[in-house]
Amino acid sequence: MKNKRVLGMIGALLAIILVAVVYPMLNNKNDANKADGTKKVKVGVLQLVSHPSLDEIYKGIQDGLAEEGYDKDKIEIEFLNAEGDQNKVATMSKQLVQNNNDVLIGIATPSAQGLASATKDKPIVMGAITDPVGANLVKDLKKPGGNITGVSDHNPTEQQLKLIKELTPNVKTIGVLYSTSEDNSKSQVEEFTKLAEKAGYKVVPYSVPSTNEIASTVSVMTGKVDAIWVPIDNTIASAFSTVVEANKTAKKPIFPSATAMVEAGGLGSVVVDQHDLGVATGKMAAKILKGQKPADTPVEIFTDGKSVINKKVAEELGITIPESVLKEAGQVIE
Ligand code: TRP
């Protein structure tokens, strides 16, 4: 009699353990992939460095996830910022993989590359990666094949060259300022050089290994070129005030490739919207959380730009902006 009761109690206890501990463990993975509110999904985000454009992309990512049903109470975001340090990119990538995030997002090329070398099976979503193939992140934009897909910001180079001609018709030599450490800049500089030379410009490249060399490089180039063009480059974007400062006396027109850099002292550009890029990245991450495979999710490419003109800088440089350009502008900074 007594034995039976003990056995019954042990049985009940085992059942409780099974329901309370083992069952959730087995179902953990599925629960994590559901947006039903019962369990928070985990998303790991690695941002390369703080500069206004990347910050805006991260904001867009959160908005995009929320639009797809993953608002703050349904999601746990582990957000890490590598502060432009390659060593931190590597250790933080490993950390995000180890912490069992369901999806990883890399904002900017070096962080996506860091995540890619940290895992070959966890899904990775690229947040605004200019050249996913050139950066060795995917083999084919339409059919990525591996554990990586995402959103790409292809520079509207041709539209930018058209603007350079309209705003500064006398420019003959363009200096290109970029960083050697970023694969995203390499392909943009190649494309810009090809198209600018075709349009009759002389193009001179000036590369910097890090932000430390920006001031001295800009001082040298302002003596040799008529205008400065900057690609979508994180190193230059994160120290853009240094570029503007070093150009203060020479006053050459600067044509950078992001709104934030135009706002900070560039003359104008044709740019892809940073918040839109973020929203698209967030939405894609949501699809992956719901079970879609990166291998057969095509990379979404943003390439259409709107023009941004800094009227204040134009006045400082004594440049009159043609009415037609102002009328077509997506944004005019007064
Ligand atoms: N596309 C960049 C990369 O691949 C990241 C980036 C997005 C960026 N927006 C930017 C860099 C604006 C400079 C300015 O790394």
Short mmCIF file of C-alpha atoms and ligand atoms in Angstrom, two decimals:
data_model
loop_
_atom_site.label_atom_id
_atom_site.label_comp_id
_atom_site.label_asym_id
_atom_site.label_seq_id
_atom_site.Cartn_x
_atom_site.Cartn_y
_atom_site.Cartn_z
CA MET A 1 0.00 0.00 0.00
CA LYS A 2 2.69 2.40 1.14
CA ASN A 3 4.97 1.38 -1.73
CA LYS A 4 2.21 2.02 -4.21
CA ARG A 5 1.75 5.54 -2.88
CA VAL A 6 5.48 6.24 -3.06
CA LEU A 7 5.57 4.88 -6.58
CA GLY A 8 2.59 7.02 -7.49
CA MET A 9 4.29 10.08 -6.07
CA ILE A 10 7.48 9.35 -7.95
CA GLY A 11 5.44 8.91 -11.11
CA ALA A 12 3.66 12.20 -10.58
CA LEU A 13 6.98 13.92 -9.89
CA LEU A 14 8.48 12.49 -13.07
CA ALA A 15 5.46 13.71 -15.02
CA ILE A 16 5.88 17.19 -13.57
CA ILE A 17 9.58 17.23 -14.43
CA LEU A 18 8.75 16.06 -17.94
CA VAL A 19 6.17 18.79 -18.47
CA ALA A 20 8.04 21.58 -16.72
CA VAL A 21 11.61 20.95 -17.81
CA VAL A 22 12.06 18.48 -20.64
CA TYR A 23 9.08 19.46 -22.81
CA PRO A 24 9.99 23.18 -22.99
CA MET A 25 13.59 22.22 -23.71
CA LEU A 26 12.57 20.09 -26.68
CA ASN A 27 10.23 22.79 -27.95
CA ASN A 28 12.54 25.67 -27.26
CA LYS A 29 13.62 25.99 -30.85
CA ASN A 30 10.13 26.03 -32.28
CA ASP A 31 8.86 28.46 -29.69
CA ALA A 32 11.68 30.80 -30.51
CA ASN A 33 10.57 30.85 -34.11
CA LYS A 34 7.01 31.75 -33.30
CA ALA A 35 5.79 35.31 -32.90
CA ASP A 36 2.85 34.23 -30.77
CA GLY A 37 3.92 36.24 -27.76
CA THR A 38 4.47 33.23 -25.52
CA LYS A 39 8.24 33.42 -25.82
CA LYS A 40 10.48 36.24 -26.90
CA VAL A 41 12.53 35.70 -30.03
CA LYS A 42 16.18 36.73 -29.80
CA VAL A 43 17.90 38.88 -32.37
CA GLY A 44 21.60 39.75 -32.17
CA VAL A 45 22.67 42.99 -33.85
CA LEU A 46 26.27 43.98 -34.50
CA GLN A 47 26.86 47.57 -35.61
CA LEU A 48 30.36 48.43 -36.82
CA VAL A 49 30.60 51.95 -35.45
CA SER A 50 28.44 54.90 -34.48
CA HIS A 51 27.82 57.38 -37.22
CA PRO A 52 24.47 59.04 -37.98
CA SER A 53 23.67 56.84 -41.02
CA LEU A 54 24.26 53.52 -39.24
CA ASP A 55 22.35 54.77 -36.19
CA GLU A 56 19.42 55.56 -38.48
CA ILE A 57 19.62 52.09 -40.03
CA TYR A 58 19.44 50.47 -36.59
CA LYS A 59 16.37 52.57 -35.76
CA GLY A 60 14.82 51.43 -39.06
CA ILE A 61 15.57 47.78 -38.24
CA GLN A 62 13.60 48.05 -34.99
CA ASP A 63 10.73 49.75 -36.86
CA GLY A 64 10.76 47.06 -39.58
CA LEU A 65 10.65 44.25 -37.01
CA ALA A 66 7.78 45.97 -35.19
CA GLU A 67 5.86 46.37 -38.45
CA GLU A 68 6.05 42.61 -38.89
CA GLY A 69 4.69 41.96 -35.41
CA TYR A 70 7.93 41.85 -33.45
CA ASP A 71 7.51 44.87 -31.23
CA LYS A 72 9.42 45.39 -27.98
CA ASP A 73 7.48 42.89 -25.84
CA LYS A 74 7.91 40.05 -28.37
CA ILE A 75 11.57 40.41 -29.06
CA GLU A 76 14.83 40.60 -27.19
CA ILE A 77 17.52 42.47 -29.07
CA GLU A 78 21.13 42.00 -28.04
CA PHE A 79 22.73 45.09 -29.55
CA LEU A 80 26.52 45.43 -29.71
CA ASN A 81 28.59 48.27 -31.19
CA ALA A 82 32.19 47.48 -32.14
CA GLU A 83 33.22 51.17 -32.12
CA GLY A 84 35.13 50.71 -35.35
CA ASP A 85 37.50 48.19 -33.78
CA GLN A 86 38.18 45.02 -35.83
CA ASN A 87 39.12 43.03 -32.71
CA LYS A 88 35.80 43.90 -31.16
CA VAL A 89 34.03 42.88 -34.38
CA ALA A 90 35.53 39.38 -34.01
CA THR A 91 34.86 38.87 -30.28
CA MET A 92 31.39 40.41 -30.40
CA SER A 93 30.45 38.24 -33.40
CA LYS A 94 31.39 35.12 -31.39
CA GLN A 95 29.44 36.42 -28.41
CA LEU A 96 26.27 36.95 -30.45
CA VAL A 97 26.55 33.41 -31.85
CA GLN A 98 27.16 31.85 -28.43
CA ASN A 99 24.23 33.68 -26.85
CA ASN A 100 21.75 31.66 -28.90
CA ASN A 101 20.24 34.46 -30.90
CA ASP A 102 17.72 33.20 -33.46
CA VAL A 103 18.85 35.64 -36.15
CA LEU A 104 21.95 37.81 -36.43
CA ILE A 105 22.06 41.18 -38.15
CA GLY A 106 25.29 42.87 -39.23
CA ILE A 107 25.11 46.62 -39.87
CA ALA A 108 27.91 47.61 -42.32
CA THR A 109 30.22 45.33 -44.25
CA PRO A 110 32.96 44.57 -41.68
CA SER A 111 30.39 43.54 -39.05
CA ALA A 112 28.52 41.29 -41.48
CA GLN A 113 31.88 39.73 -42.40
CA GLY A 114 32.67 39.22 -38.70
CA LEU A 115 29.38 37.41 -38.16
CA ALA A 116 29.91 35.36 -41.32
CA SER A 117 33.20 34.01 -40.05
CA ALA A 118 31.72 33.29 -36.62
CA THR A 119 28.97 30.99 -37.91
CA LYS A 120 28.20 28.99 -41.02
CA ASP A 121 24.71 27.87 -40.00
CA LYS A 122 22.98 30.55 -37.93
CA PRO A 123 20.96 32.88 -40.19
CA ILE A 124 22.59 36.26 -40.84
CA VAL A 125 20.80 39.28 -42.30
CA MET A 126 23.00 41.93 -43.88
CA GLY A 127 22.02 45.46 -42.92
CA ALA A 128 22.92 47.86 -45.75
CA ILE A 129 25.86 46.07 -47.35
CA THR A 130 27.03 47.84 -50.48
CA ASP A 131 28.64 44.94 -52.32
CA PRO A 132 27.63 41.57 -50.81
CA VAL A 133 29.35 39.55 -53.55
CA GLY A 134 32.59 41.58 -53.58
CA ALA A 135 32.70 41.34 -49.79
CA ASN A 136 32.46 37.54 -50.09
CA LEU A 137 29.23 37.36 -48.13
CA VAL A 138 26.97 35.79 -50.75
CA LYS A 139 27.73 33.99 -54.00
CA ASP A 140 24.67 35.11 -55.91
CA LEU A 141 22.39 38.05 -55.07
CA LYS A 142 19.31 36.26 -56.39
CA LYS A 143 20.11 32.92 -54.79
CA PRO A 144 22.43 33.42 -51.81
CA GLY A 145 22.72 29.67 -51.12
CA GLY A 146 24.26 29.83 -47.63
CA ASN A 147 23.18 31.19 -44.26
CA ILE A 148 23.31 34.85 -45.35
CA THR A 149 20.90 37.21 -47.10
CA GLY A 150 19.88 40.81 -46.53
CA VAL A 151 19.67 44.33 -47.88
CA SER A 152 22.16 46.11 -50.12
CA ASP A 153 22.64 49.85 -50.67
CA HIS A 154 24.05 50.22 -54.14
CA ASN A 155 25.41 53.71 -54.70
CA PRO A 156 23.52 55.69 -57.40
CA THR A 157 26.83 56.70 -58.99
CA GLU A 158 25.49 57.81 -62.34
CA GLN A 159 22.94 60.14 -60.74
CA GLN A 160 25.69 61.51 -58.50
CA LEU A 161 27.91 62.31 -61.50
CA LYS A 162 25.00 64.10 -63.16
CA LEU A 163 24.60 66.27 -60.04
CA ILE A 164 28.34 67.04 -59.92
CA LYS A 165 28.12 68.30 -63.51
CA GLU A 166 25.01 70.41 -62.78
CA LEU A 167 26.34 72.01 -59.58
CA THR A 168 30.01 72.42 -60.53
CA PRO A 169 30.35 72.47 -64.34
CA ASN A 170 33.98 73.67 -64.15
CA VAL A 171 35.29 70.71 -62.17
CA LYS A 172 37.82 68.63 -64.14
CA THR A 173 39.72 66.62 -61.53
CA ILE A 174 37.90 64.72 -58.80
CA GLY A 175 39.74 63.35 -55.77
CA VAL A 176 38.26 60.22 -54.25
CA LEU A 177 38.61 59.90 -50.47
CA TYR A 178 38.04 56.42 -49.03
CA SER A 179 39.34 53.83 -46.62
CA THR A 180 41.47 50.86 -47.65
CA SER A 181 40.02 48.63 -44.93
CA GLU A 182 36.48 48.43 -46.33
CA ASP A 183 35.44 46.09 -49.15
CA ASN A 184 32.31 48.21 -49.67
CA SER A 185 34.42 51.21 -50.68
CA LYS A 186 36.70 49.28 -53.01
CA SER A 187 33.96 48.37 -55.48
CA GLN A 188 32.33 51.80 -55.32
CA VAL A 189 35.63 53.51 -56.11
CA GLU A 190 36.10 51.18 -59.08
CA GLU A 191 32.63 51.92 -60.41
CA PHE A 192 32.91 55.68 -59.79
CA THR A 193 36.30 55.86 -61.50
CA LYS A 194 35.04 54.00 -64.55
CA LEU A 195 31.91 56.13 -64.97
CA ALA A 196 33.61 59.45 -64.13
CA GLU A 197 36.41 58.82 -66.61
CA LYS A 198 33.81 57.95 -69.22
CA ALA A 199 32.17 61.30 -68.47
CA GLY A 200 35.49 63.04 -69.11
CA TYR A 201 36.81 63.58 -65.58
CA LYS A 202 40.29 62.91 -64.27
CA VAL A 203 39.96 60.81 -61.12
CA VAL A 204 42.66 60.65 -58.43
CA PRO A 205 42.25 58.14 -55.56
CA TYR A 206 43.33 59.05 -52.01
CA SER A 207 42.96 56.17 -49.58
CA VAL A 208 43.42 56.23 -45.81
CA PRO A 209 44.15 53.23 -43.58
CA SER A 210 42.18 54.75 -40.65
CA THR A 211 40.57 57.97 -39.38
CA ASN A 212 44.00 59.14 -38.14
CA GLU A 213 45.21 59.94 -41.66
CA ILE A 214 42.12 61.84 -42.84
CA ALA A 215 43.21 65.39 -41.94
CA SER A 216 46.65 65.16 -43.56
CA THR A 217 45.30 63.38 -46.65
CA VAL A 218 42.58 65.98 -47.20
CA SER A 219 45.12 68.81 -46.84
CA VAL A 220 47.21 67.22 -49.59
CA MET A 221 44.31 66.48 -51.94
CA THR A 222 42.72 69.94 -51.71
CA GLY A 223 45.86 71.31 -53.35
CA LYS A 224 45.54 68.89 -56.28
CA VAL A 225 41.86 68.39 -57.12
CA ASP A 226 38.82 70.55 -58.01
CA ALA A 227 36.31 68.53 -56.01
CA ILE A 228 36.19 65.66 -53.51
CA TRP A 229 33.93 62.61 -53.81
CA VAL A 230 33.35 60.23 -50.89
CA PRO A 231 31.73 56.78 -51.30
CA ILE A 232 29.49 55.03 -48.75
CA ASP A 233 32.46 54.52 -46.45
CA ASN A 234 32.19 53.97 -42.69
CA THR A 235 35.65 55.26 -41.78
CA ILE A 236 35.11 58.57 -43.56
CA ALA A 237 31.49 58.84 -42.35
CA SER A 238 32.54 58.34 -38.73
CA ALA A 239 35.05 61.24 -38.93
CA PHE A 240 33.38 63.45 -41.51
CA SER A 241 33.81 66.62 -39.44
CA THR A 242 37.58 66.11 -39.84
CA VAL A 243 37.18 66.14 -43.64
CA VAL A 244 35.17 69.38 -43.50
CA GLU A 245 37.64 70.98 -41.07
CA ALA A 246 40.68 70.10 -43.22
CA ASN A 247 38.93 71.61 -46.26
CA LYS A 248 38.03 74.86 -44.48
CA THR A 249 40.53 77.13 -46.23
CA ALA A 250 40.73 75.36 -49.58
CA LYS A 251 36.90 75.26 -49.79
CA LYS A 252 36.62 72.54 -52.42
CA PRO A 253 33.13 71.20 -53.09
CA ILE A 254 32.62 67.84 -51.34
CA PHE A 255 30.21 65.28 -52.79
CA PRO A 256 29.68 62.51 -50.21
CA SER A 257 27.27 59.57 -50.56
CA ALA A 258 24.94 59.91 -47.57
CA THR A 259 22.52 62.56 -46.31
CA ALA A 260 24.24 62.85 -42.93
CA MET A 261 27.52 63.80 -44.63
CA VAL A 262 25.78 66.42 -46.79
CA GLU A 263 24.19 67.83 -43.64
CA ALA A 264 27.61 67.93 -41.98
CA GLY A 265 29.21 70.06 -44.70
CA GLY A 266 28.99 68.29 -48.06
CA LEU A 267 27.64 70.25 -51.04
CA GLY A 268 25.21 67.67 -52.31
CA SER A 269 24.56 64.10 -53.33
CA VAL A 270 22.11 61.55 -54.59
CA VAL A 271 21.49 59.05 -51.83
CA VAL A 272 19.59 55.99 -50.75
CA ASP A 273 17.34 56.58 -47.71
CA GLN A 274 18.97 55.11 -44.59
CA HIS A 275 15.78 54.58 -42.59
CA ASP A 276 14.21 52.72 -45.53
CA LEU A 277 17.26 50.44 -45.66
CA GLY A 278 16.84 49.67 -41.97
CA VAL A 279 13.11 48.96 -42.27
CA ALA A 280 13.75 46.54 -45.15
CA THR A 281 16.46 44.81 -43.09
CA GLY A 282 14.13 44.48 -40.10
CA LYS A 283 11.35 43.07 -42.26
CA MET A 284 13.69 40.53 -43.80
CA ALA A 285 14.90 39.46 -40.36
CA ALA A 286 11.21 38.96 -39.43
CA LYS A 287 10.71 36.67 -42.43
CA ILE A 288 13.71 34.59 -41.36
CA LEU A 289 12.38 34.43 -37.79
CA LYS A 290 9.15 33.05 -39.22
CA GLY A 291 11.05 30.24 -40.89
CA GLN A 292 12.17 31.47 -44.30
CA LYS A 293 15.66 30.30 -45.28
CA PRO A 294 18.40 32.81 -46.17
CA ALA A 295 19.63 30.40 -48.87
CA ASP A 296 16.56 31.06 -51.01
CA THR A 297 15.80 34.64 -50.00
CA PRO A 298 17.13 37.04 -52.65
CA VAL A 299 19.15 40.05 -51.51
CA GLU A 300 17.02 43.21 -51.69
CA ILE A 301 18.87 45.98 -53.52
CA PHE A 302 18.24 49.69 -53.04
CA THR A 303 19.76 51.73 -55.81
CA ASP A 304 17.36 54.59 -56.55
CA GLY A 305 18.45 57.80 -54.95
CA LYS A 306 16.97 61.16 -54.15
CA SER A 307 19.07 64.29 -54.30
CA VAL A 308 20.11 66.22 -51.21
CA ILE A 309 21.52 69.73 -51.55
CA ASN A 310 23.17 71.85 -48.86
CA LYS A 311 22.24 75.43 -49.74
CA LYS A 312 24.33 76.90 -46.93
CA VAL A 313 27.49 75.21 -48.22
CA ALA A 314 26.65 76.33 -51.77
CA GLU A 315 26.47 79.93 -50.56
CA GLU A 316 29.80 79.60 -48.75
CA LEU A 317 31.39 78.29 -51.95
CA GLY A 318 29.76 80.97 -54.10
CA ILE A 319 27.83 78.38 -56.08
CA THR A 320 24.39 79.20 -57.49
CA ILE A 321 22.22 76.13 -57.58
CA PRO A 322 20.22 75.92 -60.82
CA GLU A 323 16.46 76.24 -60.29
CA SER A 324 15.89 72.92 -62.05
CA VAL A 325 18.13 71.13 -59.53
CA LEU A 326 16.38 72.75 -56.57
CA LYS A 327 12.99 71.87 -57.97
CA GLU A 328 13.91 68.21 -58.35
CA ALA A 329 15.71 67.94 -55.00
CA GLY A 330 14.42 65.43 -52.49
CA GLN A 331 15.82 67.51 -49.64
CA VAL A 332 17.32 71.01 -49.39
CA ILE A 333 19.34 71.91 -46.32
CA GLU A 334 18.95 75.66 -45.65
N1 TRP B 1 26.93 50.29 -46.94
C1 TRP B 1 27.93 50.41 -45.92
C2 TRP B 1 28.72 49.10 -45.85
O1 TRP B 1 28.52 48.22 -46.62
C3 TRP B 1 27.33 50.76 -44.59
C4 TRP B 1 26.61 52.07 -44.64
C5 TRP B 1 25.26 52.22 -44.74
C6 TRP B 1 27.19 53.37 -44.63
N2 TRP B 1 24.97 53.55 -44.78
C7 TRP B 1 26.11 54.28 -44.75
C8 TRP B 1 28.51 53.85 -44.59
C9 TRP B 1 26.32 55.66 -44.81
C10 TRP B 1 28.71 55.23 -44.66
C11 TRP B 1 27.63 56.12 -44.76
O2 TRP B 1 29.54 48.97 -44.99
#
